[in-house]
Coordinates of C-alpha atoms (C1' of nucleotides) in Angstrom, one line a residue:
Chain A
M1 CA 0.0 0.0 0.0
A2 CA 1.9 2.9 -1.4
A3 CA -1.1 5.2 -1.0
S4 CA 0.1 5.8 2.6
T5 CA 3.3 7.4 1.3
K6 CA 1.8 10.8 1.0
P7 CA 0.5 11.3 4.5
L8 CA 3.6 9.7 5.9
I9 CA 6.1 11.8 4.0
L10 CA 4.2 15.0 4.7
S11 CA 3.9 14.2 8.4
I12 CA 7.7 13.4 8.6
L13 CA 8.6 16.6 6.8
K14 CA 6.3 18.6 9.1
E15 CA 8.7 17.7 11.9
G16 CA 11.6 19.3 10.0
K17 CA 13.4 19.1 6.8
S18 CA 14.8 15.7 5.8
Y19 CA 16.1 13.8 2.7
G20 CA 15.3 10.6 0.9
Y21 CA 17.5 8.2 2.5
L22 CA 16.8 9.5 6.0
I23 CA 13.0 9.4 5.4
I24 CA 13.3 5.7 4.5
Q25 CA 15.2 5.1 7.8
K26 CA 12.7 7.1 9.8
V27 CA 9.8 5.1 8.4
K28 CA 11.6 1.8 9.1
D29 CA 12.4 3.0 12.6
L30 CA 9.0 4.3 13.5
S31 CA 7.4 1.1 12.3
G32 CA 9.8 -1.1 14.2
G33 CA 11.2 -2.5 11.0
I34 CA 7.9 -3.4 9.5
L35 CA 7.7 -0.7 6.8
E36 CA 10.7 -1.0 4.5
W37 CA 10.6 1.5 1.6
S38 CA 12.8 1.1 -1.4
D39 CA 14.5 4.2 -2.8
G40 CA 13.2 3.5 -6.3
M41 CA 9.7 3.8 -4.9
L42 CA 10.3 6.9 -2.8
Y43 CA 12.2 9.3 -5.1
P44 CA 9.5 9.4 -7.8
V45 CA 6.9 10.2 -5.0
L46 CA 9.1 13.0 -3.7
H47 CA 9.5 14.4 -7.2
R48 CA 5.7 14.3 -7.7
L49 CA 5.0 16.0 -4.3
E50 CA 7.5 18.7 -5.2
K51 CA 6.0 19.2 -8.6
E52 CA 2.6 19.5 -7.0
G53 CA 3.9 22.2 -4.6
Y54 CA 3.5 20.3 -1.3
I55 CA 7.2 20.1 -0.6
E56 CA 10.3 21.9 -1.8
S57 CA 14.0 20.9 -2.0
E58 CA 17.5 22.4 -1.7
W59 CA 20.8 20.7 -2.2
M60 CA 23.1 20.7 0.7
I61 CA 26.5 19.2 1.5
S62 CA 26.7 17.2 4.7
E63 CA 29.6 17.3 7.3
N64 CA 31.4 14.4 5.5
G65 CA 31.1 16.0 2.1
R66 CA 28.1 13.9 0.9
R67 CA 25.6 15.7 -1.2
R68 CA 22.0 15.5 -0.1
K69 CA 18.7 16.9 -1.3
Y70 CA 16.8 18.2 1.6
Y71 CA 13.0 18.5 1.4
S72 CA 10.8 20.7 3.5
I73 CA 7.0 21.0 3.6
T74 CA 5.4 24.1 2.1
E75 CA 2.4 26.0 3.4
Q76 CA 0.3 24.3 0.7
G77 CA 1.7 21.0 1.9
K78 CA 0.6 21.7 5.4
L79 CA -2.9 22.3 4.2
E80 CA -2.8 19.2 2.1
L81 CA -1.6 17.2 5.2
I82 CA -4.6 18.4 7.1
A83 CA -6.9 17.2 4.3
E84 CA -5.0 13.9 4.1
K85 CA -5.3 13.4 7.8
E86 CA -9.0 14.0 7.7
D87 CA -9.4 11.5 4.9
W88 CA -7.3 8.9 6.7
L89 CA -9.2 9.3 10.0
S90 CA -12.6 9.0 8.1
V91 CA -11.5 5.6 6.7
Q92 CA -9.9 4.7 10.0
A93 CA -13.2 5.4 11.9
V94 CA -15.2 3.1 9.6
L95 CA -12.6 0.3 9.8
A96 CA -12.5 0.7 13.5
K97 CA -16.3 0.1 13.6
L98 CA -16.1 -2.9 11.4
W99 CA -13.2 -4.4 13.3
G100 CA -14.7 -3.6 16.6
I101 CA -11.8 -1.6 17.9
L102 CA -11.6 1.9 19.3
P103 CA -11.4 4.8 16.9
T104 CA -8.4 7.1 17.3
E105 CA -9.4 9.9 19.6
Chain B
M1 CA -7.9 7.3 -1.6
A2 CA -9.3 4.3 -3.3
A3 CA -6.6 2.1 -1.7
S4 CA -8.9 1.8 1.2
T5 CA -11.6 0.1 -0.8
K6 CA -10.1 -3.4 -0.5
P7 CA -10.0 -3.6 3.3
L8 CA -13.4 -1.9 3.5
I9 CA -15.1 -4.2 1.1
L10 CA -13.6 -7.3 2.5
S11 CA -14.6 -6.2 6.1
I12 CA -18.1 -5.5 5.1
L13 CA -18.5 -8.8 3.3
K14 CA -17.1 -10.6 6.3
E15 CA -20.2 -9.6 8.1
G16 CA -22.4 -11.3 5.5
K17 CA -23.1 -11.3 1.8
S18 CA -24.0 -8.0 0.2
Y19 CA -24.2 -6.3 -3.3
G20 CA -22.8 -3.3 -5.0
Y21 CA -25.4 -0.8 -4.3
L22 CA -25.8 -1.8 -0.7
I23 CA -22.1 -1.7 -0.1
I24 CA -22.1 1.9 -1.2
Q25 CA -24.9 2.7 1.2
K26 CA -23.2 0.9 4.0
V27 CA -19.9 2.8 3.6
K28 CA -21.8 6.1 3.4
D29 CA -23.8 5.1 6.5
L30 CA -20.8 3.9 8.6
S31 CA -18.9 7.1 7.8
G32 CA -21.8 9.4 8.6
G33 CA -22.0 10.5 5.0
I34 CA -18.4 11.4 4.6
L35 CA -17.4 8.5 2.3
E36 CA -19.5 8.6 -0.9
W37 CA -18.4 6.0 -3.4
S38 CA -19.5 6.1 -7.0
D39 CA -20.8 2.9 -8.6
G40 CA -18.4 3.2 -11.5
M41 CA -15.6 3.2 -9.0
L42 CA -16.8 0.2 -7.0
Y43 CA -17.9 -2.3 -9.6
P44 CA -14.4 -2.7 -11.3
V45 CA -13.0 -3.2 -7.8
L46 CA -15.5 -5.9 -7.1
H47 CA -14.7 -7.6 -10.4
R48 CA -11.0 -7.5 -9.6
L49 CA -11.5 -8.9 -6.1
E50 CA -13.6 -11.7 -7.6
K51 CA -11.0 -12.5 -10.3
E52 CA -8.3 -12.7 -7.6
G53 CA -10.4 -15.1 -5.6
Y54 CA -11.1 -13.0 -2.5
I55 CA -14.8 -12.8 -3.1
E56 CA -17.4 -14.7 -5.1
S57 CA -20.8 -13.8 -6.6
E58 CA -24.2 -15.2 -7.3
W59 CA -27.2 -13.6 -9.0
M60 CA -30.3 -13.4 -7.0
I61 CA -33.8 -11.8 -7.4
S62 CA -35.0 -9.6 -4.6
E63 CA -38.5 -9.6 -3.2
N64 CA -39.6 -6.8 -5.6
G65 CA -38.2 -8.6 -8.6
R66 CA -35.0 -6.6 -8.9
R67 CA -31.9 -8.6 -9.9
R68 CA -28.9 -8.3 -7.7
K69 CA -25.4 -9.7 -7.7
Y70 CA -24.6 -10.8 -4.2
Y71 CA -21.0 -11.1 -3.2
S72 CA -19.5 -13.2 -0.3
I73 CA -16.0 -13.4 1.0
T74 CA -14.1 -16.5 0.4
E75 CA -11.7 -18.3 2.7
Q76 CA -8.8 -16.8 0.7
G77 CA -10.5 -13.4 1.1
K78 CA -10.6 -13.9 4.9
L79 CA -6.9 -14.6 4.9
E80 CA -6.3 -11.5 2.7
L81 CA -8.3 -9.4 5.1
I82 CA -6.1 -10.4 8.0
A83 CA -3.0 -9.4 6.0
E84 CA -4.7 -6.1 4.9
K85 CA -5.6 -5.4 8.5
E86 CA -2.0 -5.9 9.6
D87 CA -0.8 -3.6 6.9
W88 CA -3.3 -0.9 7.7
L89 CA -2.5 -1.1 11.4
S90 CA 1.2 -0.8 10.8
V91 CA 0.8 2.4 8.9
Q92 CA -1.8 3.6 11.4
A93 CA 0.6 3.0 14.2
V94 CA 3.3 5.1 12.5
L95 CA 0.8 7.9 11.7
A96 CA -0.4 7.8 15.3
K97 CA 3.1 8.4 16.5
L98 CA 3.7 11.3 14.1
W99 CA 0.3 12.8 14.9
G100 CA 0.7 12.4 18.6
I101 CA -2.5 10.4 19.0
L102 CA -3.1 7.0 20.5
P103 CA -2.6 4.0 18.4
T104 CA -5.6 1.7 17.9
E105 CA -5.5 -0.9 20.7
Chain C
dG1 C1' 45.3 -1.1 0.0
dC2 C1' 41.2 -3.5 -1.3
dA3 C1' 36.6 -5.3 -1.2
dA4 C1' 32.3 -5.0 0.7
dT5 C1' 28.8 -2.4 2.5
dA6 C1' 26.4 1.9 3.4
dT7 C1' 25.1 6.3 1.9
dA8 C1' 22.6 9.1 -1.6
dC9 C1' 20.2 10.3 -5.8
dA10 C1' 18.0 9.4 -10.4
dT11 C1' 15.2 7.4 -14.4
dT12 C1' 13.0 4.1 -17.4
dG13 C1' 9.2 1.4 -18.5
dA14 C1' 6.1 -2.3 -18.1
dA15 C1' 2.2 -3.5 -15.5
dT16 C1' -1.5 -2.1 -12.9
dA17 C1' -4.9 0.9 -10.8
dT18 C1' -8.1 4.7 -10.9
dC19 C1' -12.4 6.9 -11.9
dT20 C1' -15.2 9.7 -14.9
dA21 C1' -18.3 9.4 -18.4
dT22 C1' -21.5 6.7 -20.4
dG23 C1' -25.0 3.1 -21.1
dT24 C1' -28.8 -0.1 -19.8
dA25 C1' -33.0 -1.1 -17.4
dG26 C1' -36.7 -1.7 -14.1
dA27 C1' -39.0 0.2 -9.7
dT28 C1' -41.0 3.7 -6.9
dA29 C1' -42.6 8.1 -5.7
dT30 C1' -44.8 12.6 -6.8
Chain D
dA1 C1' -45.9 11.4 -16.8
dT2 C1' -41.7 12.3 -15.0
dA3 C1' -38.2 12.5 -11.7
dT4 C1' -35.7 9.8 -8.7
dC5 C1' -33.9 5.6 -6.9
dT6 C1' -32.2 1.1 -7.5
dA7 C1' -28.8 -1.9 -9.8
dC8 C1' -25.2 -3.4 -12.8
dA9 C1' -21.6 -2.8 -16.5
dT10 C1' -17.6 -1.2 -19.4
dA11 C1' -14.5 1.8 -22.1
dG12 C1' -10.6 4.5 -22.0
dA13 C1' -7.8 8.4 -20.8
dT14 C1' -4.9 9.3 -17.0
dA15 C1' -2.2 8.3 -13.1
dT16 C1' 0.3 5.2 -10.1
dT17 C1' 3.4 1.7 -8.7
dC18 C1' 7.8 -0.3 -8.2
dA19 C1' 11.5 -3.3 -9.7
dA20 C1' 15.4 -2.9 -12.3
dT21 C1' 19.2 -0.4 -13.4
dG22 C1' 22.6 3.2 -13.3
dT23 C1' 25.8 6.7 -11.0
dA24 C1' 28.9 8.2 -7.3
dT25 C1' 31.2 8.8 -2.8
dA26 C1' 32.2 7.3 2.2
dT27 C1' 33.1 4.1 5.5
dT28 C1' 34.2 -0.3 7.5
dG29 C1' 36.5 -4.7 7.9
dC30 C1' 40.3 -7.5 6.8

DNA sequence: GCAATATACATTGAATATCTATGTAGATAT
DNA sequence: ATATCTACATAGATATTCAATGTATATTGC
């Protein structure tokens, strides 16, 4: 389910700028190793989100001389995240009912 | 987000057989009117899920003479639902962390 | 010093998914 | 009568997905 990439990426970037490789690590980390994204899957999504204006990028050189493309969320991206969150929680609420579990807050 | 159609449809059919039009009503109902699926969106998904063996169908005639195609979940579909549920909850758990809300159970 | 691994980004392209528009048809309500 | 509701279906343009492949530098282990 790669449909979850959008809210996940936007949510991560809302916490501060990050770059492709680190985002993959972060997702793996937060999920306890369950979610393992490939780079070939992520980069096209980042490019698309940038093209759509939800995130923006800037090249930077890290301490060790490695080049990285840092992404940050835009104002438009923050609005989009709010909409994505609403959508997600709507579905989540229905599934929670069907599965007999508590809805999130 | 039509990626949620699969777990939603399988979850609804796990509660008992149903048909296209009623599934749309059920989703609208459970979501308090938020999720409004079009029939042109749903039917191809039903056909695909049947082709993949997760659900099966039979034509029936309702009390008022209307023809309906009832779908039921298969054993394979039940297994798939378990997997889908796991996937969903994995993403849900990560989003819950990022959003600072409680994870579902 | 060399090989293996980790870091870091990018694109191509085939396969698949999405969903609007459109069509059919009978039932019910006004 | 006519509008609305019930009920299913497909075509096809558009978008998405992701594995495979390619480039390049840094670090670690031996």
